[in-house]
mmCIF file of C-alpha atoms in Angstrom:
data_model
loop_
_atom_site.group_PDB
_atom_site.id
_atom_site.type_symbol
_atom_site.label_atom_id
_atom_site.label_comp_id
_atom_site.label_asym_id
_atom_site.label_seq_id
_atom_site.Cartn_x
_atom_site.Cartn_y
_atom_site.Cartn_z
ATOM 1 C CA UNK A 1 -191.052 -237.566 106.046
ATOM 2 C CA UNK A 2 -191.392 -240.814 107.741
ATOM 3 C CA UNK A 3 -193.334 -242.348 104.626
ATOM 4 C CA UNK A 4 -190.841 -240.957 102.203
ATOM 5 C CA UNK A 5 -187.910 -242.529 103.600
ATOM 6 C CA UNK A 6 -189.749 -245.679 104.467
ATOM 7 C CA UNK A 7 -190.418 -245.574 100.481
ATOM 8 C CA UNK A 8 -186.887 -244.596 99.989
ATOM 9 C CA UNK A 9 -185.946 -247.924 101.787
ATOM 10 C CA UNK A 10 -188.352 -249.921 100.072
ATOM 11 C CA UNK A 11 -187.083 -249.331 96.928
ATOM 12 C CA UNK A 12 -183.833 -249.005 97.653
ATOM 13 C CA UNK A 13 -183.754 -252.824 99.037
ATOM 14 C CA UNK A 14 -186.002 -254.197 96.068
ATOM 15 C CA UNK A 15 -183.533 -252.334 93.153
ATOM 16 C CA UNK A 16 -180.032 -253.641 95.167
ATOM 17 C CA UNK A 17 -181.952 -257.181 96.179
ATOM 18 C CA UNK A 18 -183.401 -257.541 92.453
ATOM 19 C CA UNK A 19 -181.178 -256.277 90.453
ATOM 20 C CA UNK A 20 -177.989 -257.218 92.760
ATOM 21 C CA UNK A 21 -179.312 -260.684 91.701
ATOM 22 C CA UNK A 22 -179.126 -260.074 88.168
ATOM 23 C CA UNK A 23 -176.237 -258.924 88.085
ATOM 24 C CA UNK A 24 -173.973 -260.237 90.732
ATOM 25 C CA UNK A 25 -175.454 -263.865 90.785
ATOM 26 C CA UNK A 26 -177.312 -264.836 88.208
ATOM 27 C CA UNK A 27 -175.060 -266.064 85.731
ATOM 28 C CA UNK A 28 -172.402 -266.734 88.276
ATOM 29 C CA UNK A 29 -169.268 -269.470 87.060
ATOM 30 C CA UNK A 30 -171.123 -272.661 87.427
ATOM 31 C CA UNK A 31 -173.653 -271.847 90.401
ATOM 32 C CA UNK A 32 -175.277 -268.887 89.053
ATOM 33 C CA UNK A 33 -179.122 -268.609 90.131
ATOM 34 C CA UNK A 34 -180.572 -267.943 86.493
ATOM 35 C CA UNK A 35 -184.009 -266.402 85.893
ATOM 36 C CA UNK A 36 -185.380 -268.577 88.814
ATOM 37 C CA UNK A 37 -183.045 -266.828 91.156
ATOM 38 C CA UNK A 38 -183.693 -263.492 90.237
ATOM 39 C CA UNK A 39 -187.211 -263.849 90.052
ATOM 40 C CA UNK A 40 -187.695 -265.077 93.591
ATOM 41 C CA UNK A 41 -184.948 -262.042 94.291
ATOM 42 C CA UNK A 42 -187.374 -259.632 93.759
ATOM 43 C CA UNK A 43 -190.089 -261.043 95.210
ATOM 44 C CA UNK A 44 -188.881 -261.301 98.452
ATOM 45 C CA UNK A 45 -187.262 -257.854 98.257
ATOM 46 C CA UNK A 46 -191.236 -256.926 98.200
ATOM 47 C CA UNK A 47 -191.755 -258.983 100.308
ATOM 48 C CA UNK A 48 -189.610 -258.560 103.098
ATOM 49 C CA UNK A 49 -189.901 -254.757 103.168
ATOM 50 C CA UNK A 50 -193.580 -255.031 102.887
ATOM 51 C CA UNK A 51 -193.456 -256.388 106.820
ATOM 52 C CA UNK A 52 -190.151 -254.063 107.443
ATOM 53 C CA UNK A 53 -192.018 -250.518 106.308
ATOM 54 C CA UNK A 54 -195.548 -251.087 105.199
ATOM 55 C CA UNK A 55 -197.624 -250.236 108.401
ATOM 56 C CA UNK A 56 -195.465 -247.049 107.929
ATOM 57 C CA UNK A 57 -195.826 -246.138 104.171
ATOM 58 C CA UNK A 58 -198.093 -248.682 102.804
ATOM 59 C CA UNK A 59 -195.074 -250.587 101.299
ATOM 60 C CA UNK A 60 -195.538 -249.395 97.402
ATOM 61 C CA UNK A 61 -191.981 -248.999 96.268
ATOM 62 C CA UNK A 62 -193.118 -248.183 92.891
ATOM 63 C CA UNK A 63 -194.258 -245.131 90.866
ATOM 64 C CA UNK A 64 -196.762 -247.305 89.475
ATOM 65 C CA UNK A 65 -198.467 -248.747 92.519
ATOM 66 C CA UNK A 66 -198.350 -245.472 93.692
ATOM 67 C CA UNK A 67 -200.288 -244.012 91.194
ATOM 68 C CA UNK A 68 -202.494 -246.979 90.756
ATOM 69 C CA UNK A 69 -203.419 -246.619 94.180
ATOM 70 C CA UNK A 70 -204.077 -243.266 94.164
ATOM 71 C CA UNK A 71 -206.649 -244.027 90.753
ATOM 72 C CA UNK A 72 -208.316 -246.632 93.230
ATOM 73 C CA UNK A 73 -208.802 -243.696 96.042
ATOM 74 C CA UNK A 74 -206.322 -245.515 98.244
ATOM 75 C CA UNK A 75 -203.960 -243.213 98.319
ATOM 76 C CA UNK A 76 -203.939 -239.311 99.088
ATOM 77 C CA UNK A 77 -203.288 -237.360 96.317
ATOM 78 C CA UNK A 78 -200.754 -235.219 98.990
ATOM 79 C CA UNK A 79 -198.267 -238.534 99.044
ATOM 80 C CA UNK A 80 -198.079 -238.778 95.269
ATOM 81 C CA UNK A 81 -194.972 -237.047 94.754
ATOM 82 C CA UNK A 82 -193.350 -237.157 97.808
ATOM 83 C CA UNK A 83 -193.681 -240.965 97.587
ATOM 84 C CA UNK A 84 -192.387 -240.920 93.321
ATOM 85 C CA UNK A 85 -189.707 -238.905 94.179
ATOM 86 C CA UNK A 86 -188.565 -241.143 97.150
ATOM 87 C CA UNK A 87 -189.168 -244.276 95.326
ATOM 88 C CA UNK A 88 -186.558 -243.084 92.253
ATOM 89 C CA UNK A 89 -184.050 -241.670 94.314
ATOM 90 C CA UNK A 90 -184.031 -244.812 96.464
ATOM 91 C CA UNK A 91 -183.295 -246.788 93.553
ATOM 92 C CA UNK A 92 -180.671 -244.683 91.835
ATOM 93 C CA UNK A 93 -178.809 -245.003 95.281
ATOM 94 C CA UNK A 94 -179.148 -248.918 95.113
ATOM 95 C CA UNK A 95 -178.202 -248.865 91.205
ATOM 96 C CA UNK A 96 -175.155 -246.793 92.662
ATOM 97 C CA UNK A 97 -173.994 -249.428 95.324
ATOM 98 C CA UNK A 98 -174.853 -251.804 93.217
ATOM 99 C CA UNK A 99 -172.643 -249.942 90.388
ATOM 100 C CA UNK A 100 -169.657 -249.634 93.171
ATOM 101 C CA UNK A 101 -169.432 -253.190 94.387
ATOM 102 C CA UNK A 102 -169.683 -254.870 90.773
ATOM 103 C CA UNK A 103 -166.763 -252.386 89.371
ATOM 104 C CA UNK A 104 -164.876 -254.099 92.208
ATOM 105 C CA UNK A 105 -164.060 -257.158 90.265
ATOM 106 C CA UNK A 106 -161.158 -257.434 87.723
ATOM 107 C CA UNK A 107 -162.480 -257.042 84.046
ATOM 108 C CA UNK A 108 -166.389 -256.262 84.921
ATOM 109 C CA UNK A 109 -168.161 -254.540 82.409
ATOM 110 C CA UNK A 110 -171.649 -253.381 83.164
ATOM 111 C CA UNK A 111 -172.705 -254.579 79.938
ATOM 112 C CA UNK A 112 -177.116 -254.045 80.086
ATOM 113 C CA UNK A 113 -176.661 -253.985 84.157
ATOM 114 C CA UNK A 114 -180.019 -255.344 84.840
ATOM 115 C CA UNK A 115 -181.463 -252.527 82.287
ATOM 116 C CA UNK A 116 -185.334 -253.282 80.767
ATOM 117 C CA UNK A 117 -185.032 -252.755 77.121
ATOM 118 C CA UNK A 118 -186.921 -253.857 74.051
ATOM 119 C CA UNK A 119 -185.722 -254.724 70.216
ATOM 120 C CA UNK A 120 -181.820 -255.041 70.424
ATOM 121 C CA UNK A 121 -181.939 -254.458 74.233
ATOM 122 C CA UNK A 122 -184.721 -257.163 75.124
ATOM 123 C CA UNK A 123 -182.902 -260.572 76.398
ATOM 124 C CA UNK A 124 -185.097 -262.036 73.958
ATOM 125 C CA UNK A 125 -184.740 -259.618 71.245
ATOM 126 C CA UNK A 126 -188.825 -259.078 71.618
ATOM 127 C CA UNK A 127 -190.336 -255.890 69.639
ATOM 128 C CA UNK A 128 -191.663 -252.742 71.089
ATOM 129 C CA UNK A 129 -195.510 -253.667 70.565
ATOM 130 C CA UNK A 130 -194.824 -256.988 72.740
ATOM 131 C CA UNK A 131 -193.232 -255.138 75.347
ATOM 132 C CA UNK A 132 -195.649 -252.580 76.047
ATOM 133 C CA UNK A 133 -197.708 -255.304 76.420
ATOM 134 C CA UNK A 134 -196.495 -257.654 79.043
ATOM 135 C CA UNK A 135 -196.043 -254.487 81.016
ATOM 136 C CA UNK A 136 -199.332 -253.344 81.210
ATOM 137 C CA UNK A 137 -201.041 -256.483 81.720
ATOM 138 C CA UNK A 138 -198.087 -257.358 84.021
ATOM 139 C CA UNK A 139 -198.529 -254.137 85.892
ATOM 140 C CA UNK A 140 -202.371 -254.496 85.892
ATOM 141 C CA UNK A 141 -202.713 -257.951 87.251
ATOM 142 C CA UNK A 142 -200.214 -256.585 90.011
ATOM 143 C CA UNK A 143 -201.962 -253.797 90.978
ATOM 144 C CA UNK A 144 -205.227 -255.724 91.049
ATOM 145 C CA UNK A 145 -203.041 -258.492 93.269
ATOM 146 C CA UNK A 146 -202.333 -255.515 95.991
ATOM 147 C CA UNK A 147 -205.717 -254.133 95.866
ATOM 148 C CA UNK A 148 -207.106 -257.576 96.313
ATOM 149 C CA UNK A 149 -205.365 -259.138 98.979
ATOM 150 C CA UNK A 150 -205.628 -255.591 101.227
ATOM 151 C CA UNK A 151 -209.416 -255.061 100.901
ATOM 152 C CA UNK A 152 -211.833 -255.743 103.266
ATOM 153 C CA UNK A 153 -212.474 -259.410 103.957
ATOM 154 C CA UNK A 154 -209.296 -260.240 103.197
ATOM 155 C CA UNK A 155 -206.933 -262.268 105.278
ATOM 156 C CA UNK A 156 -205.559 -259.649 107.488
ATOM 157 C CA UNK A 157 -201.923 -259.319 108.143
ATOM 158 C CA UNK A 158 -200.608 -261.422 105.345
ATOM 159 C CA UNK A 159 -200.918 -259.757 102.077
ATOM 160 C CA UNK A 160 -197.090 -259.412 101.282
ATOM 161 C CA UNK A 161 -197.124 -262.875 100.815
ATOM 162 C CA UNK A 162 -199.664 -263.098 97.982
ATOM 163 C CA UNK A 163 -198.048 -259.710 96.456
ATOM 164 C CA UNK A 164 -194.625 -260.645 96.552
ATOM 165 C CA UNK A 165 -195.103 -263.817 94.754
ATOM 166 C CA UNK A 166 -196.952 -262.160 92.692
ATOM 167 C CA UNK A 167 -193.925 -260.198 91.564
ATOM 168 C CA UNK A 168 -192.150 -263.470 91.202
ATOM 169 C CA UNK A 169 -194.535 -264.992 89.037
ATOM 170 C CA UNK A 170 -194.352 -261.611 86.793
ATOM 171 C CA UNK A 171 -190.679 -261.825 86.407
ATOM 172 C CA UNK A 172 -190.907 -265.721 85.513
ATOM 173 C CA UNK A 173 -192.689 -264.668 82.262
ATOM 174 C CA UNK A 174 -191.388 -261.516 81.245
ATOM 175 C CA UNK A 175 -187.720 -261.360 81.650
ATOM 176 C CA UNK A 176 -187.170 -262.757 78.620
ATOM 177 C CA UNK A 177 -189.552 -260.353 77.141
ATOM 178 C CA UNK A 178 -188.182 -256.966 78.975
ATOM 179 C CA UNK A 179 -185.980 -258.232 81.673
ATOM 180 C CA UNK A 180 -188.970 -257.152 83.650
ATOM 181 C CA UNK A 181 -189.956 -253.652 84.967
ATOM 182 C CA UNK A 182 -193.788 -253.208 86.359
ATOM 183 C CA UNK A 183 -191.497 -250.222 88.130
ATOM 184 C CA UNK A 184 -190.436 -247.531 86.826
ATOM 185 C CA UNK A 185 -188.049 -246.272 89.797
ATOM 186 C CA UNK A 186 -185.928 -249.752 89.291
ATOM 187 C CA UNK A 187 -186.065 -249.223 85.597
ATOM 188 C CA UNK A 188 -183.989 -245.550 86.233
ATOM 189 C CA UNK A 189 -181.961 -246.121 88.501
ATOM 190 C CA UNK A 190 -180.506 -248.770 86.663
ATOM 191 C CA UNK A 191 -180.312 -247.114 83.109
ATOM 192 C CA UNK A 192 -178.777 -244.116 84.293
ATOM 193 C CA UNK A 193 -175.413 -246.769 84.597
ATOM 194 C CA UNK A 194 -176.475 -249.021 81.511
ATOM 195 C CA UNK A 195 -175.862 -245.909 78.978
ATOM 196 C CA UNK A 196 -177.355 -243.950 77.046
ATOM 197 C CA UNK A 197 -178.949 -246.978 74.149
ATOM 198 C CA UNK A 198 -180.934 -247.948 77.987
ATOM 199 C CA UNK A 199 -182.242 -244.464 78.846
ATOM 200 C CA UNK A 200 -183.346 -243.941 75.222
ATOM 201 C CA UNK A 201 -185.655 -246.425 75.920
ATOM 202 C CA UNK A 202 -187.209 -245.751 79.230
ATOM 203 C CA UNK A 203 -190.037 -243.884 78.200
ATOM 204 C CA UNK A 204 -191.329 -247.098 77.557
ATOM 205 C CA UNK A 205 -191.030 -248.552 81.704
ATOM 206 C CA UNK A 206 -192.364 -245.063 82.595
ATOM 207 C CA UNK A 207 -195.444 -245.284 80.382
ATOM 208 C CA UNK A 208 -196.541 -248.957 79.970
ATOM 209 C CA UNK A 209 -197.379 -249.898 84.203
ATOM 210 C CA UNK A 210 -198.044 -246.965 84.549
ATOM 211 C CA UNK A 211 -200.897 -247.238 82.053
ATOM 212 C CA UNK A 212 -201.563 -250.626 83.547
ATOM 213 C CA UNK A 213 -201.294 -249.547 87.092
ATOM 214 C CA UNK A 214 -204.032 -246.558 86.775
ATOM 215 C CA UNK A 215 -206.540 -249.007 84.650
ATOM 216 C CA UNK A 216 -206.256 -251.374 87.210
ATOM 217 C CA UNK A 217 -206.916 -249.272 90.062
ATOM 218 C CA UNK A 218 -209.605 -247.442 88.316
ATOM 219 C CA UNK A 219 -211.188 -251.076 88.008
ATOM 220 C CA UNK A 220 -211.295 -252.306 90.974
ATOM 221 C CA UNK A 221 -212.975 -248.909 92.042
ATOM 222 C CA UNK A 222 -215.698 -250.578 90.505
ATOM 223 C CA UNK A 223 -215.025 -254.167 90.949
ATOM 224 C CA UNK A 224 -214.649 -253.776 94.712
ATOM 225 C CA UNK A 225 -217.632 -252.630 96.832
ATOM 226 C CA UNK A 226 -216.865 -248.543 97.365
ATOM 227 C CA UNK A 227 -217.148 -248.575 101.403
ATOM 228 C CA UNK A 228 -213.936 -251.113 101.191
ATOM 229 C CA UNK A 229 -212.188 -248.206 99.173
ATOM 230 C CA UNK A 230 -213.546 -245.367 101.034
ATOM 231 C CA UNK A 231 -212.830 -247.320 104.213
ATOM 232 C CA UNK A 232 -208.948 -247.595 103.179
ATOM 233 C CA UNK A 233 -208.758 -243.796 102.471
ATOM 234 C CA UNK A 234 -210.611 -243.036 105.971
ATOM 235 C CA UNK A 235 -207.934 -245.369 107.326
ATOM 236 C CA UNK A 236 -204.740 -243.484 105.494
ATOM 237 C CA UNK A 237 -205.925 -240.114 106.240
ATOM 238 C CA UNK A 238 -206.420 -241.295 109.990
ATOM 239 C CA UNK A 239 -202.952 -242.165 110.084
ATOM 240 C CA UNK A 240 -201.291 -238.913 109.072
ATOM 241 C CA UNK A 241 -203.459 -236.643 111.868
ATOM 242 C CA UNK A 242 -200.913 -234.407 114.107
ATOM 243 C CA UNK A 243 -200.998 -236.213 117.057
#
């Protein structure tokens, strides 16, 4: 229960930080923060909550690194769910708050509300093909960023820095493209208040990181040396004995 509602948090914090940013400050009358705002927004949601929860959860805040994980073997198949299901309820909640304290200015209209979309609902009009495939290789290189920076030999204790400006760098090419996803828990909580046109297309930020997730972590099953992985899994399953 602990890990679920550390997830819960997680994700919660990066949907209301990231998308807050979007849609509160990014285009603000004069000093908005623009895709350079929101970008970093993110990636110190991840970041921040990486340090706040991760020696609790593993910090994943994401259906996709969850599931990539779990392809690498560093992740017990018995947290799968527990942790998806966290992750998207967490960020319908922040979509929610986020939802309340925008509708409390005079006029606002949610307009895409930080939705990922593709064709008429891309910011840059992009095509379906395109988008499906910044998000995998967006999702992959991120998954092979976390896997990275917390195998062994790696600098211990900071690997939220290298992962959350990894997210940053992901969002400073692709929200033009998609408005940027790699998640699929921040893509639904935020299209359940976009409409139906944004939950039509959702499918697609279900399907593409996730696809990009689990190839990545089935890579690096090879890539990195198997007592590192097996190590990691020793490690998780340590952690969750009845004391």
């Amino acid at each position: 229960m602990r890990r679920a509602t550390a997830e819960l948090f997680g994700t919660f914090w990066l949907t209301f930080g990231g998308c807050g940013a979007a849609v509160l400050s990014a285009a603000f009358p004069e000093l908005g923060i623009g895709f350079l705002g929101v970008s970093f927004a993110f990636g110190f949601t991840v970041l921040t909550m990486a340090y706040a929860v991760g020696h609790i959860s593993g910090g994943h805040f994401n259906p996709a690194v969850t599931l990539g994980l779990w392809s690498a073997k560093r992740c017990a198949t018995k947290h799968v769910v527990p942790y998806v299901l966290a992750q998207v309820a967490g960020a319908i909640l922040a979509a929610g708050a986020l939802y309340l304290i925008a509708s409390g200015k005079p006029g606002w209209v949610p307009n895409g509300f930080a939705s990922n979309g593709y064709g008429d609902h891309s910011p840059g009009k992009f095509g379906v093909v395109a988008c499906l495939a910044i998000e995998f290789l967006a999702t992959f290189f991120f998954l092979f960023i976390i896997i990275g920076t917390t195998s062994k030999g790696a600098a211990v204790g900071f690997a939220g820095i290298p992962i959350g400006f990894a997210l940053v760098l992901i969002h400073l090419i692709s929200i033009p493209v998609t408005n940027t996803s790699v998640n699929p828990a921040r893509s639904t909580g935020p299209a359940l208040f976009a409409g139906e046109a944004y939950l039509g297309q959702l499918w697609l930020f279900w399907l593409a990181p996730i696809a990009g997730a689990m190839v990545a972590g089935s890579f690096a099953r090879w890539f990195y040396e198997p007592a590192d992985i097996v190590e990691t899994v020793v490690v998780e399953k340590a952690a969750v004995l009845p004391t």
